[in-house]
Amino acid sequence: MTTQKKYDVLVIGAGLNGLYAIQKLKDTNLSYRCVERNADLGGTWYKNRYPGCTLDSETLTYQFSFSNELVDEYSWERRFSIQPELLEYINHAAEKFDWRDHIDFDVHIKNSIWDEEESCWTLSDENGENEYKARYVIFATGPLSEPLYPDYPGRDDFEGLQGHSINWDERFDDLTGKRVAVIGTGATAIQIITEVAKKDCQLSVFQRNPDWATPLGNGQLTDEEKARYKGEAAQENFTKLHNSFAGFEHNFIMEGSFLELSPEEQKAHLEEKYYAPGFSLWLGSYADVIMDPETNKVVSEFIADKVRSRVDDPVIAEKLIPKNHGFGLKRVPQESGYYESYNRPNVELVDLLETPITRFTPKGIETTEKEHEFDVIVYGTGFNAFVGPFESINIVGKGGVSLKEYWEDGVKSYLGMSPHGFPNTFMPLGPLNGGTLCNFPRCIETNTDWVIKCILAAEEKGCTQINARKESEAEWVNTVAEVASTLLMSTVDSWFNGQNTDHRPNQFLAYFGGSPNYQLRLEDEVETDYSGFEMT
Ligand code: NAP
């Protein structure tokens, strides 16, 4: 039996983005519904339950800012909250604002087909049990929600327990006495490895390329820190975040250059930034740290020395130091004792650059050196970032063109919000969007506010279609690429440019022009009566 429901707006995903959209849609006279593929809300913080799963944005900067009451009543304890705390917060907010009433759970949208005659989208799940008609669709599907699995032969032959970090569940919780493999050494794996290493188990880390990780600096929030996000001070600080480069309290130092400092000053600066919390060294140092190859080399060498000083075995230490890219040219993993994990007798590092994996076997993983036997294999192998969530849905726009086809040679989307030919479609954190490099909740709020404003503007005009203009889209794709061309980051393979997948063209998917510039573009659209769109 198919049930069909009709709404003005369908929001896909009940993570932070979808929940914020629900809250804002309440203030309109539009009918709306949110659909969520999971059994409950929370998105990233519902799914990612692996040990050590912790924020790398400062908690206080990560909370919703739309309700003073919520901000004032909620009590945070950790500078960087752990997953259960974040999920509890999201649930608290959901109760307070009755978000669950607006969500259909366990509905996995697989098709979204444009109906030109009716100017609306028909959306359905895999077996067609649930069908929705919506005039507008907000894809709140998350930038890092589609896992990537390594393509090694025989993966299904493995007889033990295996799973991706995003699918960690209670079956993985008791690792006592087990032989555990973690594949990958990105931000996720680094958190998992650090915690699993402390357990009474044997841990083998399969590393292809190491990454540069810096200390997270977690701890209890002081009363003084908490007070900065209460009452009027909170709103002032949210405004500052709104005007900052990426929604963080860390801002690049734009005056002068790191290389102008004396060697003593350089050392003192790096020592301070290395140990300061969060992305202090990545986003809070001189911009040339990640823009200028010479500066980047000095900073990378400083961090390499830190790794050498923290890892007892010099051979292992060298293997943990990246040789194929400099510090900060990928999103920087934050760690809490990661390097010291390799000083434990129960942890071994398998260097896949020396002994690559040849296949999986029923008992474990075979490398060019030998067969390693395991009870549990965990994939910390990352995500088909930004684009994956859209590739996983059959989205067919005007003229029967599928989004997959439209993006085959590279993503095209005006403001990273809306692709031409896919009317009434909005992607508040889609590829090429200004929110891609942001402390997500901050840009979610800004971008979703804009989306709803745009929908209301179309409604007021009596328009039924909002379609990004092809020429505006081309200009924006060009703008994102031009900014990217100035970045050392775009020279390194990572999920920022789709090069962690085996099928995406090399295209920098994040807008690196900064939140304020992106916001100006959004405001410009409002002021020019949405001139980048055809409203018909
Ligand atoms: P990732 O950064 O893409 O790292 C994936 C890792 O898997 C890399 O070490 C990669 O090695 C390895 N890998 C991939 N395919 C492999 C293969 N076939 N064989 C062996 N190794 C393979 O993914 P992630 O660690 O999940 O992190 C993604 C993003 O999630 C982060 O950058 C961050 O934005 C977010 N995140 C945030 C937090 C937080 O808020 N605290 C925590 C975790 C993650 P290569 O480098 O050789 O490809």
Coordinates of C-alpha atoms and ligand atoms in Angstrom, one line a residue:
M1 CA 0.0 0.0 0.0
T2 CA 1.4 3.4 -1.0
T3 CA 0.5 6.3 1.1
Q4 CA 0.9 9.7 -0.6
K5 CA 1.2 12.9 1.3
K6 CA 1.3 16.4 0.0
Y7 CA 3.2 19.3 1.5
D8 CA 4.5 22.7 0.4
V9 CA 8.0 21.8 1.7
L10 CA 9.6 18.4 2.3
V11 CA 12.8 18.4 4.4
I12 CA 15.0 15.3 3.9
G13 CA 17.0 14.5 7.0
A14 CA 16.4 15.1 10.7
G15 CA 20.0 16.1 11.8
L16 CA 20.9 19.6 12.9
N17 CA 20.0 21.0 9.5
G18 CA 16.6 19.3 9.1
L19 CA 15.6 20.1 12.7
Y20 CA 16.5 23.8 12.3
A21 CA 14.5 23.9 9.1
I22 CA 11.5 22.4 10.9
Q23 CA 11.8 25.1 13.6
K24 CA 11.9 27.9 11.0
L25 CA 9.1 26.5 8.9
K26 CA 6.9 26.7 12.0
D27 CA 7.0 30.5 11.6
T28 CA 5.5 30.3 8.1
N29 CA 2.1 29.4 6.8
L30 CA 3.6 26.7 4.6
S31 CA 2.7 23.0 5.1
Y32 CA 5.8 21.0 5.7
R33 CA 7.1 17.6 6.8
C34 CA 10.5 16.1 7.5
V35 CA 11.5 12.6 6.6
E36 CA 14.3 10.7 8.2
R37 CA 15.8 7.4 7.1
N38 CA 16.9 6.5 10.7
A39 CA 14.6 5.4 13.5
D40 CA 15.2 8.6 15.4
L41 CA 16.5 12.1 14.9
G42 CA 20.1 13.5 15.4
G43 CA 21.7 12.8 12.0
T44 CA 25.5 12.6 12.4
W45 CA 25.2 12.5 16.2
Y46 CA 22.6 9.7 16.0
K47 CA 24.6 7.5 13.7
N48 CA 28.2 8.0 14.8
R49 CA 28.5 6.0 18.0
Y50 CA 32.0 4.8 17.8
P51 CA 34.2 5.1 20.9
G52 CA 35.9 8.5 21.2
C53 CA 33.4 10.3 18.9
T54 CA 33.9 13.9 19.9
L55 CA 33.3 17.3 18.5
D56 CA 36.2 19.3 17.1
S57 CA 34.3 22.5 17.1
E58 CA 34.1 24.2 20.6
T59 CA 30.8 23.0 22.1
L60 CA 29.5 26.5 23.0
T61 CA 29.9 27.6 19.4
Y62 CA 28.2 24.5 18.1
Q63 CA 24.8 24.9 19.8
F64 CA 21.7 26.3 18.2
S65 CA 21.5 30.0 18.6
F66 CA 17.9 30.7 17.6
S67 CA 16.5 30.4 21.1
N68 CA 17.9 32.5 23.9
E69 CA 15.9 30.3 26.3
L70 CA 17.5 27.1 25.0
V71 CA 20.9 28.6 25.1
D72 CA 20.4 29.9 28.7
E73 CA 18.8 26.8 30.1
Y74 CA 21.2 24.3 28.7
S75 CA 24.2 23.4 30.7
W76 CA 27.3 22.2 28.8
E77 CA 30.2 20.6 30.7
R78 CA 32.9 19.8 28.2
R79 CA 34.8 22.2 25.9
F80 CA 34.4 19.6 23.1
S81 CA 31.3 17.5 23.8
I82 CA 31.2 13.8 23.2
Q83 CA 28.6 12.1 21.0
P84 CA 26.2 11.0 23.8
E85 CA 26.1 14.5 25.2
L86 CA 25.3 16.0 21.8
L87 CA 22.6 13.5 21.1
E88 CA 21.1 14.3 24.5
Y89 CA 21.2 18.0 23.7
I90 CA 19.5 17.4 20.4
N91 CA 16.8 15.3 22.1
H92 CA 16.3 18.0 24.7
A93 CA 15.7 20.6 22.0
A94 CA 13.5 18.2 20.1
E95 CA 11.3 17.8 23.2
K96 CA 11.2 21.5 23.9
F97 CA 10.2 22.5 20.4
D98 CA 8.1 19.4 19.5
W99 CA 10.2 18.5 16.5
R100 CA 9.3 14.8 16.5
D101 CA 5.6 15.7 15.6
H102 CA 6.8 16.8 12.2
I103 CA 9.0 13.9 11.3
D104 CA 8.3 10.6 9.5
F105 CA 11.0 8.1 10.7
D106 CA 12.4 5.1 8.9
V107 CA 11.6 6.7 5.5
H108 CA 14.6 6.5 3.2
I109 CA 13.9 8.7 0.2
K110 CA 15.4 7.1 -2.9
N111 CA 13.6 8.9 -5.7
S112 CA 12.9 12.6 -6.3
I113 CA 11.3 13.3 -9.6
W114 CA 10.2 16.7 -10.9
D115 CA 6.7 17.0 -12.2
E116 CA 6.7 19.9 -14.7
E117 CA 3.0 20.0 -15.1
E118 CA 2.2 20.3 -11.4
S119 CA 5.5 22.2 -10.6
C120 CA 6.3 19.8 -7.7
W121 CA 8.5 17.0 -6.8
T122 CA 7.3 13.4 -6.3
L123 CA 9.5 11.7 -3.7
S124 CA 9.4 8.0 -2.8
D125 CA 11.3 5.5 -0.7
E126 CA 12.9 2.3 -2.0
N127 CA 9.9 0.1 -2.2
G128 CA 7.5 2.9 -3.0
E129 CA 5.6 2.4 0.3
N130 CA 5.8 6.1 1.1
E131 CA 5.3 8.7 -1.5
Y132 CA 5.3 12.5 -1.0
K133 CA 4.5 15.4 -3.2
A134 CA 6.2 18.6 -2.3
R135 CA 6.5 21.9 -4.1
Y136 CA 9.9 22.6 -2.5
V137 CA 12.5 20.2 -1.2
I138 CA 15.2 21.0 1.3
F139 CA 18.0 18.4 1.3
A140 CA 19.3 18.4 4.8
T141 CA 21.1 15.2 4.1
G142 CA 24.4 16.0 5.8
P143 CA 27.8 16.5 4.1
L144 CA 29.4 13.3 5.6
S145 CA 26.6 10.8 5.7
E146 CA 27.5 8.4 2.8
P147 CA 30.2 6.0 3.9
L148 CA 33.0 4.8 1.6
Y149 CA 34.1 1.2 1.9
P150 CA 37.5 0.0 0.6
D151 CA 37.2 -2.1 -2.5
Y152 CA 39.5 -5.0 -1.5
P153 CA 38.7 -8.4 -3.0
G154 CA 37.1 -10.9 -0.7
R155 CA 35.7 -8.3 1.8
D156 CA 32.5 -10.4 2.2
D157 CA 34.5 -13.5 2.9
F158 CA 35.6 -12.3 6.3
E159 CA 33.9 -14.4 8.9
G160 CA 34.3 -12.0 11.9
L161 CA 32.5 -8.8 12.6
Q162 CA 33.1 -5.9 10.3
G163 CA 31.6 -2.5 9.9
H164 CA 32.1 1.2 8.9
S165 CA 32.7 3.7 11.7
I166 CA 29.3 5.3 10.9
N167 CA 27.6 1.9 11.6
W168 CA 29.3 1.2 14.9
D169 CA 26.7 -0.4 17.2
E170 CA 26.6 -2.5 20.4
R171 CA 28.0 -5.6 18.6
F172 CA 31.4 -3.7 18.5
D173 CA 31.3 -2.5 22.1
D174 CA 32.9 -5.4 23.9
L175 CA 36.3 -5.8 22.4
T176 CA 37.9 -7.6 25.4
G177 CA 40.3 -10.2 24.3
K178 CA 39.6 -9.5 20.6
R179 CA 42.0 -9.0 17.7
V180 CA 40.8 -5.7 16.1
A181 CA 41.8 -4.1 12.9
V182 CA 41.1 -0.4 12.1
I183 CA 41.6 0.6 8.5
G184 CA 42.3 4.3 7.9
T185 CA 44.0 7.0 9.9
G186 CA 41.8 10.1 9.3
A187 CA 39.9 12.1 11.9
T188 CA 37.4 9.3 12.7
A189 CA 40.0 6.5 12.9
I190 CA 42.2 8.6 15.1
Q191 CA 39.4 8.9 17.6
I192 CA 38.6 5.2 17.4
I193 CA 42.2 4.1 17.6
T194 CA 42.9 6.2 20.7
E195 CA 40.0 4.7 22.6
V196 CA 40.3 1.1 21.4
A197 CA 44.0 1.1 22.2
K198 CA 43.1 1.5 25.9
K199 CA 41.0 -1.6 25.9
D200 CA 42.2 -5.1 26.7
C201 CA 42.5 -6.1 23.1
Q202 CA 45.1 -6.4 20.3
L203 CA 44.8 -3.5 17.9
S204 CA 46.3 -3.4 14.4
V205 CA 46.1 -0.1 12.6
F206 CA 46.2 -0.3 8.7
Q207 CA 47.5 3.0 7.6
R208 CA 47.9 4.1 4.0
N209 CA 48.8 7.8 4.3
P210 CA 49.1 9.4 7.7
D211 CA 47.5 12.8 8.4
W212 CA 48.7 15.7 10.6
A213 CA 46.8 15.7 13.8
T214 CA 47.0 18.3 16.6
P215 CA 45.9 18.1 20.3
L216 CA 42.2 18.8 20.8
G217 CA 42.7 20.3 24.2
N218 CA 39.5 19.0 25.7
G219 CA 38.5 19.6 29.3
Q220 CA 35.8 20.8 31.6
L221 CA 34.4 24.3 30.8
T222 CA 35.2 26.9 33.4
D223 CA 32.4 29.1 34.8
E224 CA 34.0 32.0 32.9
E225 CA 33.8 30.1 29.6
K226 CA 30.2 29.1 30.2
A227 CA 29.3 32.7 31.0
R228 CA 30.4 33.8 27.5
Y229 CA 27.5 31.9 26.0
K230 CA 24.7 33.0 28.4
G231 CA 22.4 36.0 28.2
E232 CA 23.4 39.0 26.1
A233 CA 27.0 37.8 25.9
A234 CA 25.9 34.7 24.1
Q235 CA 24.1 36.7 21.4
E236 CA 27.1 39.0 21.0
N237 CA 29.4 36.0 20.6
F238 CA 27.1 34.3 18.1
T239 CA 27.2 37.5 16.1
K240 CA 31.0 37.4 16.2
L241 CA 30.9 33.8 15.0
H242 CA 28.5 34.8 12.2
N243 CA 31.0 37.4 11.0
S244 CA 34.0 35.2 11.3
F245 CA 35.7 33.3 8.4
A246 CA 34.3 29.9 9.2
G247 CA 31.9 30.2 12.2
F248 CA 34.7 29.5 14.7
E249 CA 36.3 31.7 17.4
H250 CA 39.5 30.9 15.6
N251 CA 40.3 33.5 12.9
F252 CA 43.3 33.6 10.5
I253 CA 45.9 36.3 11.4
M254 CA 45.8 38.3 8.2
E255 CA 48.3 41.0 9.2
G256 CA 51.9 40.1 8.4
S257 CA 53.4 36.8 7.8
F258 CA 54.6 33.9 10.0
L259 CA 58.0 34.1 8.3
E260 CA 58.5 37.7 9.5
L261 CA 58.7 36.4 13.1
S262 CA 62.1 35.7 14.5
P263 CA 63.0 32.0 15.0
E264 CA 62.3 32.4 18.8
E265 CA 58.9 34.1 18.1
Q266 CA 58.0 31.4 15.6
K267 CA 58.7 28.7 18.1
A268 CA 56.8 30.4 20.8
H269 CA 53.8 31.0 18.5
L270 CA 53.7 27.4 17.3
E271 CA 54.0 26.0 20.9
E272 CA 51.1 28.2 22.0
K273 CA 48.9 27.3 19.0
Y274 CA 49.7 23.6 19.1
Y275 CA 48.5 23.2 22.6
A276 CA 45.7 25.7 22.5
P277 CA 42.2 24.0 22.0
G278 CA 40.6 23.0 18.7
F279 CA 41.7 24.4 15.4
S280 CA 44.0 27.0 16.9
L281 CA 46.9 26.2 14.7
W282 CA 44.9 25.4 11.6
L283 CA 42.4 28.3 11.6
G284 CA 43.8 30.6 14.2
S285 CA 47.4 31.2 13.0
Y286 CA 48.9 33.2 10.1
A287 CA 47.0 32.6 6.9
D288 CA 50.3 31.8 5.2
V289 CA 50.6 28.6 7.3
I290 CA 48.2 27.0 4.8
M291 CA 48.7 29.3 1.9
D292 CA 52.4 29.6 1.5
P293 CA 54.5 26.5 0.8
E294 CA 57.6 27.8 2.6
T295 CA 55.7 28.6 5.8
N296 CA 53.7 25.4 5.5
K297 CA 57.0 23.5 5.5
V298 CA 58.3 25.1 8.7
V299 CA 55.0 24.5 10.5
S300 CA 54.9 20.9 9.2
E301 CA 58.4 20.2 10.5
F302 CA 57.4 21.6 13.9
I303 CA 54.5 19.2 14.1
A304 CA 56.7 16.3 12.8
D305 CA 59.1 17.0 15.7
K306 CA 56.1 16.8 18.1
V307 CA 55.2 13.4 16.7
R308 CA 58.8 12.2 17.1
S309 CA 58.9 13.4 20.7
R310 CA 55.6 11.6 21.5
V311 CA 56.2 8.2 19.9
D312 CA 58.8 6.0 21.5
D313 CA 59.8 4.0 18.5
P314 CA 61.5 6.3 16.0
V315 CA 60.7 4.0 13.0
I316 CA 57.0 4.1 13.9
A317 CA 57.2 7.9 14.5
E318 CA 58.5 8.4 11.0
K319 CA 55.7 6.3 9.5
L320 CA 53.2 8.5 11.3
I321 CA 54.5 11.7 9.8
P322 CA 52.8 12.6 6.4
K323 CA 55.2 12.8 3.5
N324 CA 52.7 13.5 0.7
H325 CA 51.2 16.7 2.0
G326 CA 51.8 19.5 4.4
F327 CA 50.0 20.4 7.6
G328 CA 46.4 21.7 7.3
L329 CA 46.0 20.9 3.6
K330 CA 43.4 18.4 4.6
R331 CA 40.9 19.0 7.3
V332 CA 43.0 18.6 10.5
P333 CA 42.1 15.7 12.8
Q334 CA 42.1 16.6 16.4
E335 CA 43.5 14.1 18.9
S336 CA 43.7 13.3 22.6
G337 CA 46.6 11.0 23.1
Y338 CA 46.5 9.4 19.6
Y339 CA 50.3 9.3 19.1
E340 CA 50.9 7.7 22.6
S341 CA 48.6 4.8 21.5
Y342 CA 51.6 3.5 19.5
N343 CA 53.7 3.3 22.7
R344 CA 51.3 0.6 24.0
P345 CA 52.4 -3.1 23.6
N346 CA 48.9 -4.1 22.3
V347 CA 49.0 -1.7 19.3
E348 CA 50.8 -2.3 16.0
L349 CA 51.0 -0.2 12.9
V350 CA 50.7 -1.9 9.5
D351 CA 52.1 0.4 6.9
L352 CA 50.1 -0.2 3.7
L353 CA 52.6 1.9 1.7
E354 CA 55.2 -0.8 2.4
T355 CA 52.9 -3.9 2.5
P356 CA 49.6 -3.2 0.7
I357 CA 46.5 -5.2 1.3
T358 CA 46.1 -7.8 -1.4
R359 CA 42.7 -9.3 -0.2
F360 CA 40.5 -10.1 2.6
T361 CA 40.3 -13.7 3.8
P362 CA 37.8 -15.6 6.0
K363 CA 40.2 -15.1 8.9
G364 CA 41.3 -11.5 8.3
I365 CA 43.4 -9.3 6.0
E366 CA 46.2 -10.5 3.7
T367 CA 49.0 -8.0 2.9
T368 CA 51.9 -8.6 0.6
E369 CA 53.8 -9.6 3.8
K370 CA 51.4 -12.1 5.4
E371 CA 47.8 -12.9 6.5
H372 CA 46.7 -11.0 9.6
E373 CA 44.0 -12.7 11.6
F374 CA 41.2 -10.7 13.2
D375 CA 37.9 -11.0 15.1
V376 CA 36.8 -7.5 14.2
I377 CA 37.5 -5.1 11.3
V378 CA 36.5 -1.5 11.5
Y379 CA 36.5 0.8 8.5
G380 CA 37.5 4.4 9.2
T381 CA 37.7 4.9 5.5
G382 CA 35.7 8.1 5.2
F383 CA 32.8 9.4 3.2
N384 CA 31.7 10.4 -0.3
A385 CA 31.6 13.9 1.1
F386 CA 29.1 16.6 0.0
V387 CA 28.1 14.8 -3.2
G388 CA 27.4 11.2 -1.9
P389 CA 24.0 12.0 -0.3
F390 CA 22.8 13.4 -3.7
E391 CA 24.3 10.4 -5.7
S392 CA 22.4 8.0 -3.4
I393 CA 19.0 9.5 -4.4
N394 CA 17.7 9.3 -8.0
I395 CA 17.0 13.0 -8.5
V396 CA 15.5 13.7 -11.9
G397 CA 14.8 17.3 -12.8
K398 CA 13.5 19.2 -15.8
G399 CA 13.5 17.4 -19.1
G400 CA 14.1 14.1 -17.4
V401 CA 17.8 15.0 -16.7
S402 CA 19.2 13.2 -13.6
L403 CA 21.4 15.1 -11.2
K404 CA 23.9 12.3 -11.4
E405 CA 24.2 12.9 -15.1
Y406 CA 24.2 16.6 -14.7
W407 CA 27.1 16.4 -12.2
E408 CA 29.0 13.7 -14.0
D409 CA 31.8 16.0 -15.2
G410 CA 31.7 18.1 -12.0
V411 CA 29.2 19.6 -9.6
K412 CA 27.3 22.6 -10.9
S413 CA 25.1 24.4 -8.5
Y414 CA 24.3 28.1 -8.0
L415 CA 25.7 29.3 -4.6
G416 CA 26.1 25.5 -3.9
M417 CA 22.4 25.8 -3.0
S418 CA 20.5 24.9 -6.2
P419 CA 21.4 23.3 -9.5
H420 CA 20.0 24.7 -12.7
G421 CA 17.2 22.5 -14.1
F422 CA 16.3 21.3 -10.6
P423 CA 13.7 23.9 -9.6
N424 CA 12.6 24.4 -6.0
T425 CA 15.5 22.4 -4.8
F426 CA 17.7 23.6 -1.9
M427 CA 20.9 22.2 -0.5
P428 CA 21.9 24.3 2.6
L429 CA 25.1 22.3 3.0
G430 CA 25.5 21.1 -0.6
P431 CA 28.7 20.9 -2.6
L432 CA 30.1 24.4 -3.5
N433 CA 28.1 25.9 -0.7
G434 CA 29.7 28.5 1.7
G435 CA 28.7 26.2 4.5
T436 CA 31.1 23.4 3.4
L437 CA 34.0 24.8 5.3
C438 CA 32.1 26.1 8.3
N439 CA 31.4 25.2 11.9
F440 CA 28.2 23.5 10.6
P441 CA 25.5 24.8 12.9
R442 CA 26.5 28.4 12.3
C443 CA 26.2 28.1 8.6
I444 CA 23.1 25.8 8.8
E445 CA 21.3 28.6 10.5
T446 CA 22.3 31.3 8.0
N447 CA 21.8 29.2 5.0
T448 CA 18.5 27.7 6.0
D449 CA 17.1 31.1 6.9
W450 CA 18.0 32.2 3.4
V451 CA 16.3 29.2 1.8
I452 CA 13.1 29.8 3.6
K453 CA 13.2 33.5 2.8
C454 CA 13.7 32.6 -0.9
I455 CA 10.7 30.2 -0.8
L456 CA 8.5 32.9 0.9
A457 CA 9.6 35.4 -1.7
A458 CA 8.5 33.1 -4.5
E459 CA 5.2 32.4 -2.7
E460 CA 4.6 36.1 -2.3
K461 CA 5.0 36.6 -6.0
G462 CA 2.7 33.7 -6.8
C463 CA 5.6 31.9 -8.6
T464 CA 5.6 28.2 -8.7
Q465 CA 9.1 27.6 -9.9
I466 CA 12.5 28.9 -8.6
N467 CA 15.2 27.8 -11.0
A468 CA 18.8 28.8 -10.8
R469 CA 19.9 30.6 -14.0
K470 CA 22.4 28.7 -16.0
E471 CA 24.7 31.7 -16.3
S472 CA 24.6 32.5 -12.6
E473 CA 25.4 28.9 -11.9
A474 CA 28.3 29.0 -14.3
E475 CA 29.6 32.2 -12.7
W476 CA 29.4 30.6 -9.2
V477 CA 31.1 27.4 -10.2
N478 CA 33.9 29.5 -11.6
T479 CA 34.1 31.6 -8.5
V480 CA 34.5 28.6 -6.3
A481 CA 37.2 27.2 -8.7
E482 CA 39.0 30.5 -8.8
V483 CA 39.3 30.7 -5.0
A484 CA 40.3 27.1 -4.9
S485 CA 43.0 27.6 -7.5
T486 CA 44.8 29.9 -5.0
L487 CA 44.9 27.2 -2.3
L488 CA 47.6 24.6 -1.5
M489 CA 44.7 22.6 -0.3
S490 CA 43.4 22.0 -3.8
T491 CA 46.7 20.4 -4.7
V492 CA 46.2 17.5 -2.2
D493 CA 43.9 14.6 -2.7
S494 CA 41.2 14.6 0.0
W495 CA 37.5 14.5 0.4
F496 CA 37.4 18.3 -0.2
N497 CA 38.1 17.6 -3.9
G498 CA 36.4 14.2 -4.3
Q499 CA 39.8 12.5 -4.7
N500 CA 39.1 10.0 -1.9
T501 CA 36.5 8.4 -4.2
D502 CA 37.3 6.4 -7.3
H503 CA 34.8 8.2 -9.5
R504 CA 34.6 11.9 -8.8
P505 CA 36.4 14.4 -11.0
N506 CA 39.1 16.5 -9.3
Q507 CA 37.0 19.5 -8.3
F508 CA 37.3 21.5 -5.0
L509 CA 33.9 21.1 -3.5
A510 CA 34.1 23.7 -0.7
Y511 CA 33.9 27.5 -1.1
F512 CA 37.0 28.9 0.6
G513 CA 36.0 32.6 0.3
G514 CA 34.9 32.7 3.9
S515 CA 31.5 32.9 5.5
P516 CA 31.2 36.7 5.3
N517 CA 31.7 36.8 1.6
Y518 CA 29.3 33.9 1.1
Q519 CA 26.7 35.7 3.2
L520 CA 27.2 38.9 1.1
R521 CA 26.3 36.8 -1.9
L522 CA 23.2 35.4 -0.2
E523 CA 22.1 39.0 0.8
D524 CA 22.8 40.2 -2.7
E525 CA 20.3 37.7 -4.0
V526 CA 17.6 39.0 -1.6
E527 CA 18.4 42.6 -2.5
T528 CA 18.4 42.0 -6.3
D529 CA 15.1 40.2 -6.0
Y530 CA 16.7 36.8 -6.6
S531 CA 18.3 37.9 -9.9
G532 CA 20.3 34.7 -10.0
F533 CA 17.1 32.7 -10.3
E534 CA 14.3 32.5 -12.7
M535 CA 11.1 32.8 -10.7
T536 CA 8.2 31.8 -12.9
Ligands
NAP1 P1 38.9 10.7 6.0 O1 39.4 11.9 6.5 O2 38.5 10.7 4.5 O3 39.9 9.5 6.3 C1 39.8 8.2 5.7 C2 41.0 7.4 6.0 O4 40.8 6.1 5.4 C3 42.3 7.9 5.5 O5 43.3 7.6 6.3 C4 42.4 7.1 4.2 O6 43.8 7.0 3.7 C5 41.9 5.8 4.6 N1 41.5 4.9 3.5 C6 40.5 5.2 2.6 N2 40.4 4.2 1.8 C7 41.3 3.3 2.1 C8 41.7 2.0 1.6 N3 41.1 1.5 0.5 N4 42.7 1.4 2.2 C9 43.3 1.9 3.3 N5 43.0 3.1 3.8 C10 42.0 3.8 3.2 O7 37.6 10.2 6.7 P2 37.2 10.4 8.3 O8 38.3 10.1 9.1 O9 35.9 9.6 8.5 O10 36.9 11.9 8.4 C11 36.1 12.6 7.5 C12 35.7 13.9 8.1 O11 34.7 13.7 9.1 C13 36.7 14.7 8.8 O12 37.6 15.3 8.0 C14 35.9 15.6 9.6 O13 35.4 16.7 8.9 C15 34.7 14.7 10.0 N6 35.0 14.2 11.3 C16 34.8 15.1 12.4 C17 35.0 14.7 13.6 C18 34.8 15.7 14.7 O14 34.0 16.5 14.7 N7 35.5 15.5 15.8 C19 35.5 13.4 13.9 C20 35.6 12.5 12.8 C21 35.4 12.9 11.6 P3 44.4 7.8 2.5 O15 44.6 9.2 3.1 O16 45.6 7.1 2.1 O17 43.3 7.9 1.5

